[in-house]
Amino acid sequence: MAASKPFEICFVCLGNICRSPLAEGVFQALIKEKGLENQIIIHSAGTGNWHVGSPPDARMKATARKKGVPLTSRAQQIQPGDIRRFDLILAMDQSNRDILEYMCSPEVAAKKIRLFRSFDPEANGDLDVPDPYYGRDDGFEHVFQIVHRTCPPLLDYVKSQME
Ligand code: 4NP
């Protein structure tokens, strides 16, 4: 019997060097812990192209490393073909989501694009993961806390979509 195609997820922020690489690393660690690495494939990308080819921001990497999460991605820019290919695209904020929606039909957007923080149990209506790039060092810790608590409920949603 042929194995079913893996479910492919892409986290998308602006530069693909802070928020989306962190979400990729934390979600990857979670699916590894749950033994789902062969069923779920994770990517990340940016809407912008300034950092293409670069590793994650050193401050984001250091914050993640302290929590035992290695970040190993290289920045890439999201392409329209990626939206066709991936099953679920998580926008880290509403401006990222708006750009993604321009890149596909309303039907595809409704089916595949979600705001990452719509799965955050503590969002309280604040649906953006704040961009830490130009802020203080504690902004990276804040982003880590948001991403860390949002990945388990996101995994529950992913599993419901795979059934
Ligand atoms: P990210 O953060 O979207 O979370 O990767 C940023 C990284 C770089 C820039 C902006 C945000 N930038 O303007 O270069």
PDB file of C-alpha atoms and ligand atoms in Angstrom:
ATOM      1  CA  MET A   1       0.000   0.000   0.000  1.00  0.00           C
ATOM      2  CA  ALA A   2       1.376   3.446  -0.909  1.00  0.00           C
ATOM      3  CA  ALA A   3       2.226   5.674   2.042  1.00  0.00           C
ATOM      4  CA  SER A   4       0.034   8.782   2.182  1.00  0.00           C
ATOM      5  CA  LYS A   5       1.613  12.088   1.231  1.00  0.00           C
ATOM      6  CA  PRO A   6       3.022  14.029   4.205  1.00  0.00           C
ATOM      7  CA  PHE A   7       1.136  17.126   5.378  1.00  0.00           C
ATOM      8  CA  GLU A   8       3.271  20.192   4.581  1.00  0.00           C
ATOM      9  CA  ILE A   9       3.198  23.325   6.698  1.00  0.00           C
ATOM     10  CA  CYS A  10       4.934  26.648   6.147  1.00  0.00           C
ATOM     11  CA  PHE A  11       5.400  29.390   8.752  1.00  0.00           C
ATOM     12  CA  VAL A  12       5.673  32.834   7.171  1.00  0.00           C
ATOM     13  CA  CYS A  13       6.912  36.156   8.606  1.00  0.00           C
ATOM     14  CA  LEU A  14       8.552  39.195   7.018  1.00  0.00           C
ATOM     15  CA  GLY A  15      12.268  38.440   6.977  1.00  0.00           C
ATOM     16  CA  ASN A  16      12.322  34.684   7.736  1.00  0.00           C
ATOM     17  CA  ILE A  17      15.117  35.229  10.248  1.00  0.00           C
ATOM     18  CA  CYS A  18      13.237  35.660  13.570  1.00  0.00           C
ATOM     19  CA  ARG A  19       9.616  34.557  14.082  1.00  0.00           C
ATOM     20  CA  SER A  20       9.034  31.937  11.392  1.00  0.00           C
ATOM     21  CA  PRO A  21      12.383  30.109  11.880  1.00  0.00           C
ATOM     22  CA  LEU A  22      11.563  29.933  15.603  1.00  0.00           C
ATOM     23  CA  ALA A  23       8.090  28.502  14.888  1.00  0.00           C
ATOM     24  CA  GLU A  24       9.685  26.021  12.454  1.00  0.00           C
ATOM     25  CA  GLY A  25      12.212  24.892  15.092  1.00  0.00           C
ATOM     26  CA  VAL A  26       9.729  24.634  17.976  1.00  0.00           C
ATOM     27  CA  PHE A  27       7.119  22.818  15.870  1.00  0.00           C
ATOM     28  CA  GLN A  28       9.778  20.468  14.477  1.00  0.00           C
ATOM     29  CA  ALA A  29      10.867  19.571  18.035  1.00  0.00           C
ATOM     30  CA  LEU A  30       7.227  18.926  18.976  1.00  0.00           C
ATOM     31  CA  ILE A  31       6.469  16.618  16.054  1.00  0.00           C
ATOM     32  CA  LYS A  32       9.748  14.766  16.681  1.00  0.00           C
ATOM     33  CA  GLU A  33       8.700  14.226  20.305  1.00  0.00           C
ATOM     34  CA  LYS A  34       5.337  12.889  19.057  1.00  0.00           C
ATOM     35  CA  GLY A  35       6.947  10.640  16.406  1.00  0.00           C
ATOM     36  CA  LEU A  36       5.252  12.487  13.519  1.00  0.00           C
ATOM     37  CA  GLU A  37       8.340  13.558  11.524  1.00  0.00           C
ATOM     38  CA  ASN A  38       7.434  11.325   8.593  1.00  0.00           C
ATOM     39  CA  GLN A  39       3.847  12.535   8.415  1.00  0.00           C
ATOM     40  CA  ILE A  40       4.361  16.290   8.815  1.00  0.00           C
ATOM     41  CA  ILE A  41       6.956  18.346   6.932  1.00  0.00           C
ATOM     42  CA  ILE A  42       7.729  21.859   8.088  1.00  0.00           C
ATOM     43  CA  HIS A  43       9.060  24.847   6.191  1.00  0.00           C
ATOM     44  CA  SER A  44       9.408  28.561   6.848  1.00  0.00           C
ATOM     45  CA  ALA A  45       9.700  31.569   4.555  1.00  0.00           C
ATOM     46  CA  GLY A  46       9.508  35.355   4.489  1.00  0.00           C
ATOM     47  CA  THR A  47       7.378  37.687   2.428  1.00  0.00           C
ATOM     48  CA  GLY A  48      10.493  39.854   1.888  1.00  0.00           C
ATOM     49  CA  ASN A  49      13.728  38.902   0.166  1.00  0.00           C
ATOM     50  CA  TRP A  50      16.349  40.971   2.059  1.00  0.00           C
ATOM     51  CA  HIS A  51      17.753  38.071   4.061  1.00  0.00           C
ATOM     52  CA  VAL A  52      17.495  35.218   1.536  1.00  0.00           C
ATOM     53  CA  GLY A  53      20.235  32.664   2.260  1.00  0.00           C
ATOM     54  CA  SER A  54      20.931  33.961   5.782  1.00  0.00           C
ATOM     55  CA  PRO A  55      20.723  31.919   8.989  1.00  0.00           C
ATOM     56  CA  PRO A  56      18.276  33.045  11.690  1.00  0.00           C
ATOM     57  CA  ASP A  57      19.034  36.245  13.614  1.00  0.00           C
ATOM     58  CA  ALA A  58      21.716  35.621  16.276  1.00  0.00           C
ATOM     59  CA  ARG A  59      19.433  36.938  19.062  1.00  0.00           C
ATOM     60  CA  MET A  60      16.597  34.591  18.042  1.00  0.00           C
ATOM     61  CA  LYS A  61      19.033  31.678  17.783  1.00  0.00           C
ATOM     62  CA  ALA A  62      20.481  32.390  21.238  1.00  0.00           C
ATOM     63  CA  THR A  63      17.012  32.569  22.827  1.00  0.00           C
ATOM     64  CA  ALA A  64      15.969  29.286  21.205  1.00  0.00           C
ATOM     65  CA  ARG A  65      19.272  27.567  22.047  1.00  0.00           C
ATOM     66  CA  LYS A  66      18.792  28.409  25.745  1.00  0.00           C
ATOM     67  CA  LYS A  67      15.503  26.458  25.578  1.00  0.00           C
ATOM     68  CA  GLY A  68      17.139  23.506  23.792  1.00  0.00           C
ATOM     69  CA  VAL A  69      15.774  24.297  20.312  1.00  0.00           C
ATOM     70  CA  PRO A  70      18.369  24.525  17.524  1.00  0.00           C
ATOM     71  CA  LEU A  71      17.463  26.833  14.609  1.00  0.00           C
ATOM     72  CA  THR A  72      19.069  25.627  11.399  1.00  0.00           C
ATOM     73  CA  SER A  73      17.026  27.193   8.587  1.00  0.00           C
ATOM     74  CA  ARG A  74      18.244  29.507   5.829  1.00  0.00           C
ATOM     75  CA  ALA A  75      15.973  32.374   4.846  1.00  0.00           C
ATOM     76  CA  GLN A  76      13.892  32.046   1.708  1.00  0.00           C
ATOM     77  CA  GLN A  77      11.130  34.120   0.156  1.00  0.00           C
ATOM     78  CA  ILE A  78       7.649  32.621  -0.196  1.00  0.00           C
ATOM     79  CA  GLN A  79       6.608  31.985  -3.815  1.00  0.00           C
ATOM     80  CA  PRO A  80       3.102  31.503  -5.290  1.00  0.00           C
ATOM     81  CA  GLY A  81       3.990  27.900  -6.088  1.00  0.00           C
ATOM     82  CA  ASP A  82       4.690  27.284  -2.394  1.00  0.00           C
ATOM     83  CA  ILE A  83       1.122  28.252  -1.544  1.00  0.00           C
ATOM     84  CA  ARG A  84      -0.147  25.747  -4.112  1.00  0.00           C
ATOM     85  CA  ARG A  85       2.158  23.038  -2.754  1.00  0.00           C
ATOM     86  CA  PHE A  86       1.750  23.430   1.010  1.00  0.00           C
ATOM     87  CA  ASP A  87      -1.314  22.214   2.882  1.00  0.00           C
ATOM     88  CA  LEU A  88      -1.294  24.898   5.602  1.00  0.00           C
ATOM     89  CA  ILE A  89       0.394  28.297   5.777  1.00  0.00           C
ATOM     90  CA  LEU A  90       0.700  30.069   9.121  1.00  0.00           C
ATOM     91  CA  ALA A  91       1.162  33.837   8.933  1.00  0.00           C
ATOM     92  CA  MET A  92       2.958  35.256  11.958  1.00  0.00           C
ATOM     93  CA  ASP A  93       1.089  38.580  11.710  1.00  0.00           C
ATOM     94  CA  GLN A  94      -1.753  40.192   9.830  1.00  0.00           C
ATOM     95  CA  SER A  95       0.445  42.080   7.353  1.00  0.00           C
ATOM     96  CA  ASN A  96       2.159  38.794   6.446  1.00  0.00           C
ATOM     97  CA  ARG A  97      -1.313  37.250   6.027  1.00  0.00           C
ATOM     98  CA  ASP A  98      -2.468  40.107   3.760  1.00  0.00           C
ATOM     99  CA  ILE A  99       0.536  39.630   1.452  1.00  0.00           C
ATOM    100  CA  LEU A 100      -0.036  35.871   1.294  1.00  0.00           C
ATOM    101  CA  GLU A 101      -3.683  36.449   0.405  1.00  0.00           C
ATOM    102  CA  TYR A 102      -2.636  38.623  -2.559  1.00  0.00           C
ATOM    103  CA  MET A 103      -0.634  35.685  -3.871  1.00  0.00           C
ATOM    104  CA  CYS A 104      -3.525  33.242  -4.250  1.00  0.00           C
ATOM    105  CA  SER A 105      -7.264  32.998  -4.869  1.00  0.00           C
ATOM    106  CA  PRO A 106      -9.775  33.737  -2.070  1.00  0.00           C
ATOM    107  CA  GLU A 107     -10.740  30.045  -2.095  1.00  0.00           C
ATOM    108  CA  VAL A 108      -7.145  28.885  -1.580  1.00  0.00           C
ATOM    109  CA  ALA A 109      -6.583  31.531   1.101  1.00  0.00           C
ATOM    110  CA  ALA A 110      -9.702  30.449   3.010  1.00  0.00           C
ATOM    111  CA  LYS A 111      -8.621  26.834   2.849  1.00  0.00           C
ATOM    112  CA  LYS A 112      -4.898  27.132   3.597  1.00  0.00           C
ATOM    113  CA  ILE A 113      -3.918  30.431   5.257  1.00  0.00           C
ATOM    114  CA  ARG A 114      -4.315  30.937   8.999  1.00  0.00           C
ATOM    115  CA  LEU A 115      -2.922  33.428  11.503  1.00  0.00           C
ATOM    116  CA  PHE A 116      -0.502  31.607  13.790  1.00  0.00           C
ATOM    117  CA  ARG A 117      -1.911  33.310  16.900  1.00  0.00           C
ATOM    118  CA  SER A 118      -5.459  32.232  16.082  1.00  0.00           C
ATOM    119  CA  PHE A 119      -4.269  29.033  17.841  1.00  0.00           C
ATOM    120  CA  ASP A 120      -2.775  30.893  20.833  1.00  0.00           C
ATOM    121  CA  PRO A 121      -4.893  30.107  23.924  1.00  0.00           C
ATOM    122  CA  GLU A 122      -3.699  33.382  25.507  1.00  0.00           C
ATOM    123  CA  ALA A 123      -4.055  35.666  22.475  1.00  0.00           C
ATOM    124  CA  ASN A 124      -6.959  37.668  23.957  1.00  0.00           C
ATOM    125  CA  GLY A 125      -7.707  39.100  20.533  1.00  0.00           C
ATOM    126  CA  ASP A 126      -4.074  40.099  19.832  1.00  0.00           C
ATOM    127  CA  LEU A 127      -3.437  38.063  16.703  1.00  0.00           C
ATOM    128  CA  ASP A 128       0.053  39.300  15.744  1.00  0.00           C
ATOM    129  CA  VAL A 129       3.304  37.713  16.872  1.00  0.00           C
ATOM    130  CA  PRO A 130       5.211  40.973  17.499  1.00  0.00           C
ATOM    131  CA  ASP A 131       8.175  41.600  15.239  1.00  0.00           C
ATOM    132  CA  PRO A 132      11.224  41.574  17.568  1.00  0.00           C
ATOM    133  CA  TYR A 133      13.823  42.658  14.978  1.00  0.00           C
ATOM    134  CA  TYR A 134      14.117  46.357  15.871  1.00  0.00           C
ATOM    135  CA  GLY A 135      13.200  45.931  19.541  1.00  0.00           C
ATOM    136  CA  ARG A 136      14.917  45.040  22.808  1.00  0.00           C
ATOM    137  CA  ASP A 137      16.353  41.634  23.682  1.00  0.00           C
ATOM    138  CA  ASP A 138      13.368  40.728  25.882  1.00  0.00           C
ATOM    139  CA  GLY A 139      11.197  40.847  22.751  1.00  0.00           C
ATOM    140  CA  PHE A 140      12.808  37.579  21.639  1.00  0.00           C
ATOM    141  CA  GLU A 141      11.851  35.880  24.913  1.00  0.00           C
ATOM    142  CA  HIS A 142       8.286  37.176  24.496  1.00  0.00           C
ATOM    143  CA  VAL A 143       8.134  35.726  20.963  1.00  0.00           C
ATOM    144  CA  PHE A 144       9.473  32.410  22.296  1.00  0.00           C
ATOM    145  CA  GLN A 145       6.719  32.246  24.945  1.00  0.00           C
ATOM    146  CA  ILE A 146       4.001  32.901  22.358  1.00  0.00           C
ATOM    147  CA  VAL A 147       5.384  30.326  19.927  1.00  0.00           C
ATOM    148  CA  HIS A 148       6.004  27.711  22.616  1.00  0.00           C
ATOM    149  CA  ARG A 149       2.438  27.801  23.994  1.00  0.00           C
ATOM    150  CA  THR A 150       0.805  28.009  20.531  1.00  0.00           C
ATOM    151  CA  CYS A 151       2.498  25.003  18.900  1.00  0.00           C
ATOM    152  CA  PRO A 152       0.631  22.253  20.861  1.00  0.00           C
ATOM    153  CA  PRO A 153      -2.889  23.537  19.989  1.00  0.00           C
ATOM    154  CA  LEU A 154      -1.684  24.124  16.437  1.00  0.00           C
ATOM    155  CA  LEU A 155      -0.586  20.480  16.275  1.00  0.00           C
ATOM    156  CA  ASP A 156      -4.079  19.410  17.409  1.00  0.00           C
ATOM    157  CA  TYR A 157      -5.526  21.401  14.484  1.00  0.00           C
ATOM    158  CA  VAL A 158      -3.019  19.907  12.039  1.00  0.00           C
ATOM    159  CA  LYS A 159      -3.911  16.394  13.183  1.00  0.00           C
ATOM    160  CA  SER A 160      -7.622  17.166  12.670  1.00  0.00           C
ATOM    161  CA  GLN A 161      -6.844  18.295   9.111  1.00  0.00           C
ATOM    162  CA  MET A 162      -4.893  15.113   8.364  1.00  0.00           C
ATOM    163  CA  GLU A 163      -7.751  12.771   9.275  1.00  0.00           C
TER     164      GLU A 163
HETATM  165  P1  4NP B   1      11.024  38.409  11.083  1.00  0.00           P
HETATM  166  O1  4NP B   1      11.758  39.742  11.613  1.00  0.00           O
HETATM  167  O2  4NP B   1       9.970  38.877  10.080  1.00  0.00           O
HETATM  168  O3  4NP B   1      10.402  37.832  12.319  1.00  0.00           O
HETATM  169  O4  4NP B   1      12.087  37.543  10.466  1.00  0.00           O
HETATM  170  C1  4NP B   1      12.335  40.691  10.760  1.00  0.00           C
HETATM  171  C2  4NP B   1      13.583  40.476  10.257  1.00  0.00           C
HETATM  172  C3  4NP B   1      14.164  41.436   9.442  1.00  0.00           C
HETATM  173  C4  4NP B   1      13.481  42.606   9.149  1.00  0.00           C
HETATM  174  C5  4NP B   1      12.206  42.809   9.658  1.00  0.00           C
HETATM  175  C6  4NP B   1      11.638  41.843  10.464  1.00  0.00           C
HETATM  176  N1  4NP B   1      14.074  43.619   8.343  1.00  0.00           N
HETATM  177  O5  4NP B   1      13.471  44.681   8.168  1.00  0.00           O
HETATM  178  O6  4NP B   1      15.190  43.396   7.816  1.00  0.00           O
END
